[in-house]
XYZ file of C-alpha atoms in Angstrom:
588
model
C 28.858 10.607 20.206
C 25.989 11.746 18.020
C 26.104 14.459 15.387
C 22.591 15.451 14.414
C 21.633 17.729 11.549
C 18.772 20.030 12.426
C 17.052 19.729 9.051
C 15.218 16.535 8.040
C 15.938 15.050 4.636
C 13.369 13.868 2.086
C 12.407 10.190 2.328
C 11.756 10.316 -1.415
C 12.187 12.864 -4.169
C 9.079 14.987 -4.742
C 7.838 13.777 -8.128
C 4.589 13.117 -9.994
C 3.169 9.613 -9.788
C 4.429 7.293 -12.539
C 2.366 7.661 -15.699
C 3.624 4.487 -17.362
C 5.375 1.249 -16.400
C 7.295 -1.585 -17.996
C 8.222 -4.950 -16.484
C 11.481 -6.872 -16.238
C 13.324 -9.465 -14.168
C 16.169 -7.057 -13.508
C 16.713 -3.360 -14.176
C 20.282 -2.045 -14.410
C 20.674 1.675 -13.706
C 23.775 2.991 -15.450
C 25.672 2.289 -18.660
C 29.349 2.312 -17.759
C 31.541 -0.775 -17.670
C 29.779 -2.097 -14.551
C 26.218 -1.540 -15.735
C 26.674 -2.821 -19.282
C 28.609 -5.885 -18.122
C 25.942 -6.721 -15.538
C 23.191 -6.278 -18.125
C 24.938 -8.452 -20.704
C 25.521 -11.258 -18.214
C 21.975 -11.077 -16.820
C 20.488 -11.164 -20.316
C 22.758 -14.061 -21.302
C 21.359 -15.935 -18.308
C 17.839 -15.621 -19.650
C 16.692 -12.744 -17.437
C 14.462 -10.053 -18.932
C 16.818 -7.107 -18.546
C 16.220 -3.377 -18.915
C 19.005 -0.772 -18.884
C 18.149 2.706 -17.623
C 20.789 5.338 -18.371
C 20.858 9.024 -17.611
C 22.169 10.171 -20.977
C 23.056 8.125 -24.048
C 24.128 4.526 -23.717
C 27.791 5.462 -24.243
C 27.872 8.660 -22.192
C 28.892 7.469 -18.709
C 32.153 7.871 -16.823
C 33.768 4.818 -18.435
C 34.290 6.495 -21.789
C 36.432 9.189 -20.134
C 38.882 6.711 -18.563
C 42.329 7.343 -20.030
C 44.975 5.260 -18.317
C 43.669 1.731 -18.644
C 42.608 -1.387 -16.784
C 44.854 -3.117 -14.260
C 45.277 -6.899 -14.269
C 48.117 -9.390 -13.805
C 48.537 -10.129 -17.516
C 52.271 -9.600 -17.981
C 55.227 -11.922 -17.688
C 56.504 -12.079 -14.106
C 53.360 -10.512 -12.665
C 50.849 -12.372 -10.496
C 47.530 -11.790 -8.705
C 49.421 -11.882 -5.392
C 51.619 -8.964 -6.456
C 48.568 -7.038 -7.657
C 46.890 -7.781 -4.317
C 49.852 -6.434 -2.348
C 49.921 -3.167 -4.298
C 46.158 -2.756 -3.827
C 46.360 -3.334 -0.064
C 49.184 -0.810 0.327
C 47.242 1.852 -1.578
C 44.110 1.149 0.498
C 45.898 2.231 3.698
C 44.676 -0.567 5.952
C 40.981 -0.505 5.041
C 40.754 -2.893 2.075
C 38.737 -6.073 2.497
C 41.426 -8.605 1.576
C 38.854 -11.201 0.496
C 37.289 -8.730 -1.929
C 40.702 -7.719 -3.260
C 41.563 -11.392 -3.698
C 38.455 -11.881 -5.818
C 39.322 -8.816 -7.900
C 42.910 -9.750 -8.705
C 42.353 -13.491 -9.202
C 39.274 -13.139 -11.423
C 40.484 -9.984 -13.167
C 42.749 -11.449 -15.885
C 40.040 -13.764 -17.226
C 37.476 -10.954 -17.028
C 39.736 -8.828 -19.250
C 40.129 -11.734 -21.679
C 36.336 -12.079 -21.869
C 36.138 -8.363 -22.606
C 38.607 -8.862 -25.467
C 36.541 -11.799 -26.755
C 33.550 -9.454 -26.722
C 35.374 -7.162 -29.152
C 37.485 -4.725 -27.093
C 40.810 -3.991 -28.806
C 43.765 -3.139 -26.571
C 47.089 -1.750 -27.756
C 49.621 -4.459 -28.591
C 53.361 -4.840 -28.886
C 54.960 -5.857 -32.185
C 54.796 -9.536 -31.164
C 51.029 -9.386 -30.497
C 51.198 -9.281 -26.701
C 49.041 -6.725 -24.884
C 51.034 -3.543 -24.302
C 51.266 -2.810 -20.563
C 52.275 0.339 -18.695
C 52.664 1.426 -15.060
C 50.704 3.861 -12.947
C 50.926 5.106 -9.382
C 51.233 2.435 -6.691
C 51.975 -0.406 -9.124
C 55.324 -2.174 -8.894
C 54.754 -3.919 -12.237
C 53.661 -2.954 -15.714
C 50.085 -4.246 -15.578
C 47.923 -1.483 -17.097
C 46.365 -2.509 -20.409
C 45.387 0.473 -22.557
C 43.659 1.196 -25.845
C 44.039 3.981 -28.392
C 47.038 5.205 -26.427
C 45.009 7.055 -23.800
C 41.427 6.265 -24.855
C 40.905 2.995 -22.981
C 37.505 3.874 -21.573
C 36.172 4.918 -24.971
C 37.210 1.578 -26.476
C 35.708 -0.457 -23.632
C 32.495 1.537 -23.856
C 32.374 1.036 -27.634
C 32.760 -2.723 -27.329
C 30.169 -3.083 -24.571
C 27.599 -0.821 -26.237
C 27.971 -2.779 -29.463
C 27.441 -6.031 -27.556
C 24.350 -4.665 -25.820
C 22.877 -3.622 -29.145
C 23.657 -7.013 -30.698
C 21.926 -8.683 -27.755
C 18.826 -6.526 -28.230
C 18.620 -5.540 -24.553
C 15.780 -3.110 -23.850
C 17.230 0.317 -23.048
C 15.689 3.513 -21.691
C 18.047 6.411 -22.438
C 17.985 9.997 -21.135
C 16.335 8.751 -17.954
C 17.124 9.836 -14.390
C 16.340 7.140 -11.815
C 14.447 8.748 -8.941
C 13.658 6.285 -6.153
C 13.441 2.594 -5.338
C 10.071 0.888 -5.406
C 9.355 -1.677 -2.668
C 6.643 -4.227 -2.007
C 4.718 -4.606 1.242
C 7.527 -6.766 2.693
C 10.186 -4.148 2.027
C 11.686 -6.026 -0.926
C 12.842 -4.293 -4.083
C 10.071 -3.971 -6.667
C 11.703 -1.672 -9.254
C 12.520 2.000 -9.693
C 10.775 5.202 -10.648
C 12.432 7.314 -13.310
C 11.984 10.424 -15.369
C 12.615 10.245 -19.099
C 13.926 13.460 -20.580
C 12.978 13.719 -24.236
C 11.075 11.786 -26.829
C 10.705 8.045 -27.178
C 8.365 5.257 -26.243
C 8.132 6.725 -22.752
C 8.267 10.296 -21.538
C 7.995 11.955 -18.144
C 7.875 10.054 -14.852
C 7.344 6.304 -15.111
C 8.512 3.067 -13.538
C 10.291 -0.164 -14.287
C 8.812 -2.956 -12.179
C 11.435 -5.596 -11.359
C 12.358 -7.676 -8.291
C 16.065 -6.971 -8.854
C 17.658 -3.539 -9.297
C 21.380 -3.063 -10.006
C 22.779 0.390 -9.234
C 25.736 1.251 -11.466
C 25.314 5.008 -11.708
C 28.950 6.031 -11.277
C 30.321 8.573 -8.859
C 29.542 11.868 -7.169
C 32.328 14.117 -8.433
C 29.929 16.952 -9.231
C 29.527 17.555 -5.488
C 32.805 19.510 -5.773
C 33.489 22.616 -7.861
C 36.282 21.030 -9.922
C 36.215 17.374 -10.915
C 37.286 15.007 -13.643
C 33.800 13.452 -13.630
C 31.234 14.100 -16.369
C 28.167 16.213 -15.653
C 26.020 13.107 -15.030
C 28.024 12.143 -11.905
C 25.710 13.628 -9.276
C 25.650 10.807 -6.722
C 22.247 9.554 -7.870
C 22.797 5.890 -6.974
C 24.133 6.556 -3.475
C 21.313 9.036 -2.765
C 18.662 6.621 -4.053
C 20.106 3.823 -1.914
C 20.210 6.012 1.194
C 16.567 7.014 0.770
C 15.720 3.318 0.323
C 17.320 2.488 3.694
C 20.523 0.885 2.406
C 23.874 1.220 4.131
C 26.674 3.309 2.641
C 30.285 2.959 3.720
C 33.569 4.892 3.507
C 31.982 7.964 1.937
C 34.702 10.202 3.381
C 37.322 8.676 1.072
C 37.125 10.810 -2.054
C 40.194 10.494 -4.232
C 41.551 13.749 -5.657
C 43.567 13.051 -8.784
C 46.866 14.927 -8.434
C 47.383 15.799 -12.106
C 44.385 17.570 -13.571
C 44.949 20.286 -16.148
C 44.936 23.599 -14.282
C 42.631 26.008 -16.108
C 43.042 28.994 -13.814
C 41.866 30.022 -10.381
C 38.128 29.533 -9.940
C 37.698 27.084 -12.814
C 34.627 24.928 -12.157
C 32.954 21.869 -13.630
C 34.630 18.990 -15.431
C 38.391 19.514 -15.843
C 40.653 17.634 -18.295
C 42.528 14.751 -16.692
C 46.240 14.202 -17.289
C 46.430 10.439 -16.877
C 48.736 8.830 -14.361
C 50.032 6.813 -17.294
C 51.920 9.946 -18.401
C 53.963 9.643 -15.216
C 54.085 5.900 -15.785
C 55.933 6.568 -19.024
C 58.442 8.852 -17.297
C 56.980 12.365 -16.866
C 58.179 14.344 -13.826
C 56.332 16.590 -11.391
C 58.172 19.883 -10.952
C 57.562 23.229 -9.285
C 57.725 26.627 -10.951
C 61.530 26.569 -10.774
C 61.672 23.204 -12.506
C 62.658 21.294 -9.337
C 61.382 17.719 -8.983
C 59.719 17.424 -5.585
C 58.543 13.788 -5.466
C 62.080 12.370 -5.354
C 62.686 11.397 -1.732
C 58.993 11.637 -0.817
C 58.310 7.964 -1.634
C 60.220 4.990 -3.024
C 58.154 5.229 -6.232
C 58.588 9.028 -6.549
C 56.003 10.284 -9.098
C 54.469 6.794 -9.176
C 53.570 6.744 -5.492
C 49.873 6.081 -4.686
C 47.623 8.970 -5.609
C 46.982 10.173 -2.068
C 50.736 10.479 -1.484
C 51.258 12.436 -4.704
C 48.234 14.701 -4.113
C 49.426 15.530 -0.605
C 52.995 16.224 -1.734
C 51.777 18.402 -4.580
C 49.429 20.339 -2.299
C 52.153 20.844 0.314
C 54.503 22.226 -2.336
C 51.792 24.581 -3.563
C 51.224 25.868 -0.033
C 54.944 26.296 0.612
C 55.367 28.353 -2.542
C 52.078 30.242 -2.338
C 50.813 29.057 -5.710
C 47.744 27.209 -6.928
C 49.377 24.716 -9.296
C 52.487 22.713 -10.086
C 53.753 21.332 -13.414
C 54.046 17.995 -15.170
C 57.103 17.936 -17.421
C 57.117 15.454 -20.299
C 58.924 17.489 -22.920
C 61.491 14.714 -23.214
C 58.814 12.424 -24.718
C 59.043 14.263 -28.013
C 56.233 14.988 -30.441
C 56.068 11.483 -31.927
C 55.522 9.771 -28.574
C 52.907 12.323 -27.516
C 50.970 11.730 -30.726
C 51.245 7.933 -30.512
C 50.797 7.281 -26.798
C 48.701 10.203 -25.524
C 46.772 11.697 -28.460
C 43.683 12.559 -26.383
C 45.651 14.366 -23.677
C 47.773 16.151 -26.293
C 44.634 17.432 -28.025
C 43.052 18.533 -24.726
C 46.155 20.467 -23.679
C 46.482 22.172 -27.053
C 42.782 23.063 -27.020
C 43.547 25.090 -23.879
C 46.621 26.760 -25.339
C 49.254 24.477 -23.790
C 51.647 22.364 -25.845
C 53.167 19.590 -23.672
C 55.752 18.892 -26.381
C 57.406 22.254 -25.748
C 56.298 23.312 -22.239
C 55.484 21.777 -18.841
C 51.748 21.266 -18.227
C 50.182 23.157 -15.270
C 48.368 20.721 -12.976
C 46.439 20.743 -9.694
C 44.345 18.172 -7.791
C 40.610 17.780 -8.516
C 37.915 15.409 -7.261
C 38.216 12.167 -9.183
C 36.842 8.996 -7.605
C 34.646 7.920 -4.679
C 36.258 4.948 -2.951
C 33.146 4.519 -0.795
C 29.536 4.011 -1.777
C 26.632 1.633 -1.273
C 27.848 -1.161 0.983
C 27.727 -4.618 -0.598
C 28.852 -8.163 -0.079
C 31.089 -10.021 -2.525
C 28.146 -10.619 -4.852
C 27.044 -6.992 -4.963
C 24.075 -7.482 -2.618
C 23.175 -4.449 -0.513
C 21.276 -4.483 2.778
C 17.974 -3.956 0.944
C 16.626 -7.264 -0.422
C 16.789 -7.308 -4.216
C 18.976 -4.201 -4.483
C 22.510 -4.679 -5.844
C 25.306 -2.191 -6.567
C 28.573 -2.259 -8.504
C 31.202 0.046 -9.938
C 31.922 3.422 -8.396
C 28.435 3.517 -6.852
C 29.316 0.546 -4.653
C 31.645 -0.045 -1.725
C 32.815 -3.636 -2.157
C 35.794 -3.241 0.167
C 38.272 -3.372 -2.720
C 39.534 0.209 -2.554
C 39.799 0.849 1.172
C 40.889 4.396 1.925
C 42.387 5.063 -1.508
C 41.826 3.349 -4.859
C 44.853 1.919 -6.645
C 45.150 3.388 -10.132
C 43.189 1.580 -12.871
C 41.494 -0.851 -10.479
C 38.132 0.814 -11.112
C 37.442 -0.582 -14.587
C 38.522 -4.015 -13.365
C 36.212 -3.799 -10.342
C 33.329 -2.928 -12.668
C 34.001 -6.017 -14.774
C 34.573 -8.513 -11.976
C 31.788 -7.506 -9.618
C 29.234 -7.012 -12.391
C 29.814 -10.627 -13.380
C 29.406 -11.636 -9.740
C 26.137 -9.698 -9.495
C 24.711 -11.424 -12.560
C 25.524 -14.798 -11.014
C 23.952 -13.733 -7.722
C 20.729 -12.486 -9.340
C 20.415 -15.766 -11.215
C 21.024 -17.730 -8.011
C 18.855 -15.576 -5.731
C 15.901 -15.306 -8.122
C 14.542 -12.464 -5.985
C 10.773 -12.193 -5.809
C 8.600 -9.178 -5.067
C 4.964 -8.370 -4.724
C 3.342 -5.337 -6.314
C 4.997 -2.031 -5.413
C 3.393 -0.035 -2.639
C 3.047 3.749 -2.821
C 6.223 5.602 -1.904
C 6.283 7.473 1.410
C 5.598 11.195 1.217
C 8.801 13.156 0.641
C 8.586 15.204 3.847
C 11.506 17.401 4.729
C 12.180 20.915 3.470
C 11.354 20.360 -0.205
C 13.549 20.705 -3.256
C 16.373 23.205 -3.416
C 16.488 25.634 -6.327
C 18.852 24.818 -9.186
C 21.176 27.627 -8.124
C 21.883 25.816 -4.862
C 24.126 23.395 -6.737
C 26.913 25.965 -6.989
C 26.598 26.758 -3.281
C 26.866 23.039 -2.426
C 29.946 22.620 -4.609
C 31.731 25.645 -3.187
C 30.966 24.646 0.407
C 32.291 21.144 -0.235
C 35.418 22.343 -2.029
C 36.254 24.778 0.783
C 35.483 22.486 3.720
C 35.698 18.882 2.509
C 38.194 19.032 -0.349
C 41.818 17.901 -0.409
C 42.549 19.552 2.960
C 40.093 19.006 5.818
C 39.823 20.115 9.431
C 37.186 20.155 12.150
C 36.584 23.851 11.539
C 36.337 23.484 7.762
C 33.985 20.515 7.954
C 31.805 22.303 10.506
C 31.588 25.321 8.208
C 30.625 23.103 5.267
C 27.950 21.367 7.359
C 26.539 24.721 8.456
C 26.421 25.954 4.857
C 24.597 22.801 3.753
C 22.117 23.090 6.636
C 21.423 26.724 5.814
C 20.521 25.796 2.247
C 17.876 23.390 3.508
C 16.642 25.702 6.264
C 15.986 28.679 3.996
C 12.208 28.875 4.235
C 12.065 32.220 2.431
C 13.173 30.812 -0.879
C 10.756 30.306 -3.737
C 9.646 26.651 -3.847
C 11.546 24.733 -6.514
C 9.674 22.730 -9.110
C 10.370 19.013 -9.537
C 12.635 18.424 -12.514
C 15.954 16.939 -13.528
C 18.043 19.857 -12.252
C 16.359 20.071 -8.846
C 16.360 16.276 -8.372
C 20.090 16.164 -9.140
C 20.664 19.039 -6.718
C 18.752 17.129 -4.029
C 20.977 14.091 -4.599
C 24.128 16.196 -4.373
C 22.883 17.830 -1.183
C 22.151 14.473 0.457
C 25.500 12.828 -0.364
C 27.320 16.037 0.598
C 25.732 16.089 4.060
C 26.551 12.451 4.727
C 30.107 12.851 3.417
C 30.747 15.852 5.660
C 29.263 14.065 8.679
C 31.462 10.973 8.351
C 34.574 13.002 7.490
C 34.079 14.981 10.693
C 33.928 11.731 12.667
C 37.297 10.450 11.386
C 39.973 12.402 13.330
C 42.992 11.040 11.476
C 44.699 11.230 8.112
C 44.317 8.012 6.140
C 44.487 7.437 2.386
C 42.704 10.223 0.573
C 41.109 11.590 3.773
C 43.526 14.301 4.904
C 42.827 16.040 8.235
C 45.174 18.963 8.811
C 44.257 18.965 12.506
C 44.968 15.221 12.804
C 47.892 14.636 10.419
C 48.770 11.110 11.584
C 47.179 7.756 10.801
C 45.607 6.192 13.905
C 45.282 2.425 13.449
C 44.577 1.824 17.116
C 41.294 3.740 17.017
C 40.332 4.343 13.394
C 41.243 1.278 11.360
C 37.486 0.968 10.909
C 34.776 1.532 8.347
C 32.121 4.180 8.913
C 28.742 2.829 7.869
C 25.813 5.243 7.578
C 22.090 4.793 7.072
C 19.046 7.046 7.070
C 15.986 6.170 9.103
C 12.399 7.428 8.948
C 11.519 10.438 11.076
C 8.316 12.330 11.630
C 8.974 14.473 8.579
C 11.138 12.815 5.961
C 14.366 11.161 7.123
C 16.588 12.685 9.792
C 20.336 12.624 9.353
C 22.323 11.683 12.429
C 25.557 9.771 12.740
C 26.330 7.561 15.663
C 29.433 5.379 15.858
C 28.668 2.019 17.430
C 30.336 -1.355 17.711
C 33.698 -2.695 16.634
C 32.493 -5.751 14.724
C 34.423 -7.186 11.785
C 33.764 -6.254 8.158
C 33.708 -9.758 6.627
C 32.886 -10.924 3.129
C 29.356 -11.756 4.283
C 28.655 -8.260 5.519
C 25.317 -7.996 3.671
C 22.425 -10.494 3.571
C 23.413 -13.741 1.881
C 19.966 -14.233 0.367
C 18.231 -11.365 -1.369
C 14.867 -12.595 -0.093
C 15.885 -12.195 3.555
C 15.206 -8.862 5.250
C 18.310 -6.920 6.217
C 19.374 -7.248 9.829
C 22.646 -5.341 9.848
C 21.179 -1.832 9.753
C 18.278 -1.655 12.229
C 16.323 1.590 12.177
C 16.277 3.579 15.361
C 12.971 4.604 16.806
C 14.090 8.204 17.161
C 14.345 8.579 13.391
C 18.097 9.037 13.372
C 20.458 7.841 10.748
C 23.011 5.441 12.103
C 26.750 5.239 11.549
C 28.705 2.187 12.648
C 32.415 1.496 12.777
C 33.712 -1.831 11.499
C 37.259 -3.136 11.676
C 38.527 -4.611 8.378
């Protein structure tokens, strides 16, 4: 079965030629927990390291993380128990070897973060204070500042980067991967927005590139992600010929502050830790509806809670439910959840005296650029970690608070791999011409988001996904529009459009409900046919890169699923002569 889009996609973003260049051994794109950890470890290993970040050094998704970081740090807990909870949440698609690496290496990675200067909340006896979140059978979530864990981790890592004197290019959007004549990574092109040593389009020449650009939440109308989360890393990797996997599994956080019908952009998150401390989900009549739905009730995995909440909304003809934590009292709200308390009050809601209106919103991409256990992608010299990557840890649904831990653990693994691989590259060759229909106007972003929310949001069906695909195709096929000028807004829109089209294509190919992929027309999980990973690539076509998806094979998805040596050319994603993108299915 082949699903072919009628509109070719750009092989590269239309952009001026680089007007300046700097050199490095490794360039890290992104400044969240994954990017900063990778950069620190690479620099400590003697590698000339450059960090490229889209905004300020401390302005990525990490700083917005509220709940905490999961690791088996508490008495009676163990990596095996953490592994079991992660596998259950992942709904049959986790790579158990990758999860094993995460949970076994996680506790020491957190301790190294503390040694670096991160300060977690403590009990009176000096032990790290631990809480629970959805899907966890133990208290294993370490937190800081009550509900400001990400801000504290970001603070500690940024301070360490500055102490280490690592070269940093801020306010820079990475555009496309540079390659040498052998197809190996040779750096990235980027556009610096603002004043500094560099300005405009330039390049960092390096034989190793680490993508740690965060997620793609801005592809939907309402998300918990910051404005910088426009899928840049996944889009760059696709244009470079890398494989992406599991892109259909977008986690919708069930408890996001409901700001009214039609609210768009970044929405305030109400951390799962609020439920971990005993808050209840109730409907408009005050009835708890998670009791009896799952053994963990409100602390069931996020996909279970989001589905139950959405079903209740549909049954009652409303667009939100409520989170009731009035029994916490004012003192606990101020001590444990000061950030959430302030956000609610800023929107006219006082959780001390009234239930908080909540609804699901796009939160986390469980899929991304496909890697092995050392973060290597299928493009020699290109690595990925954090939300940009698909390591196999999350499967069909991420377990709460595993994301910060994954960033720590796999960033350290990438640094070790870069040091061991010592990737080499010749001089970069000119990028292929963009081809395709050209850049979309800035206003197309809203159309993309609304099409994705309507057709590929919490509830999906063949008809809805087909409508979303048609809307996305029409945007590209509109030849009457005024040509858009290259710039940050139009480049981001192009990235959103690309990841949206691939996401819709793979979601349409998965006729089952699994994890955070909910098909109304196929409500059951189908292990016999669909306990597989959907792996997509783009391939060159006559004009740009054509998008087609084609399920092939039933091969395993082992720990060595990407090239073991960064110098070796990829063999797992052969390009088709007809210029089609390829989608494979892999059993876990």
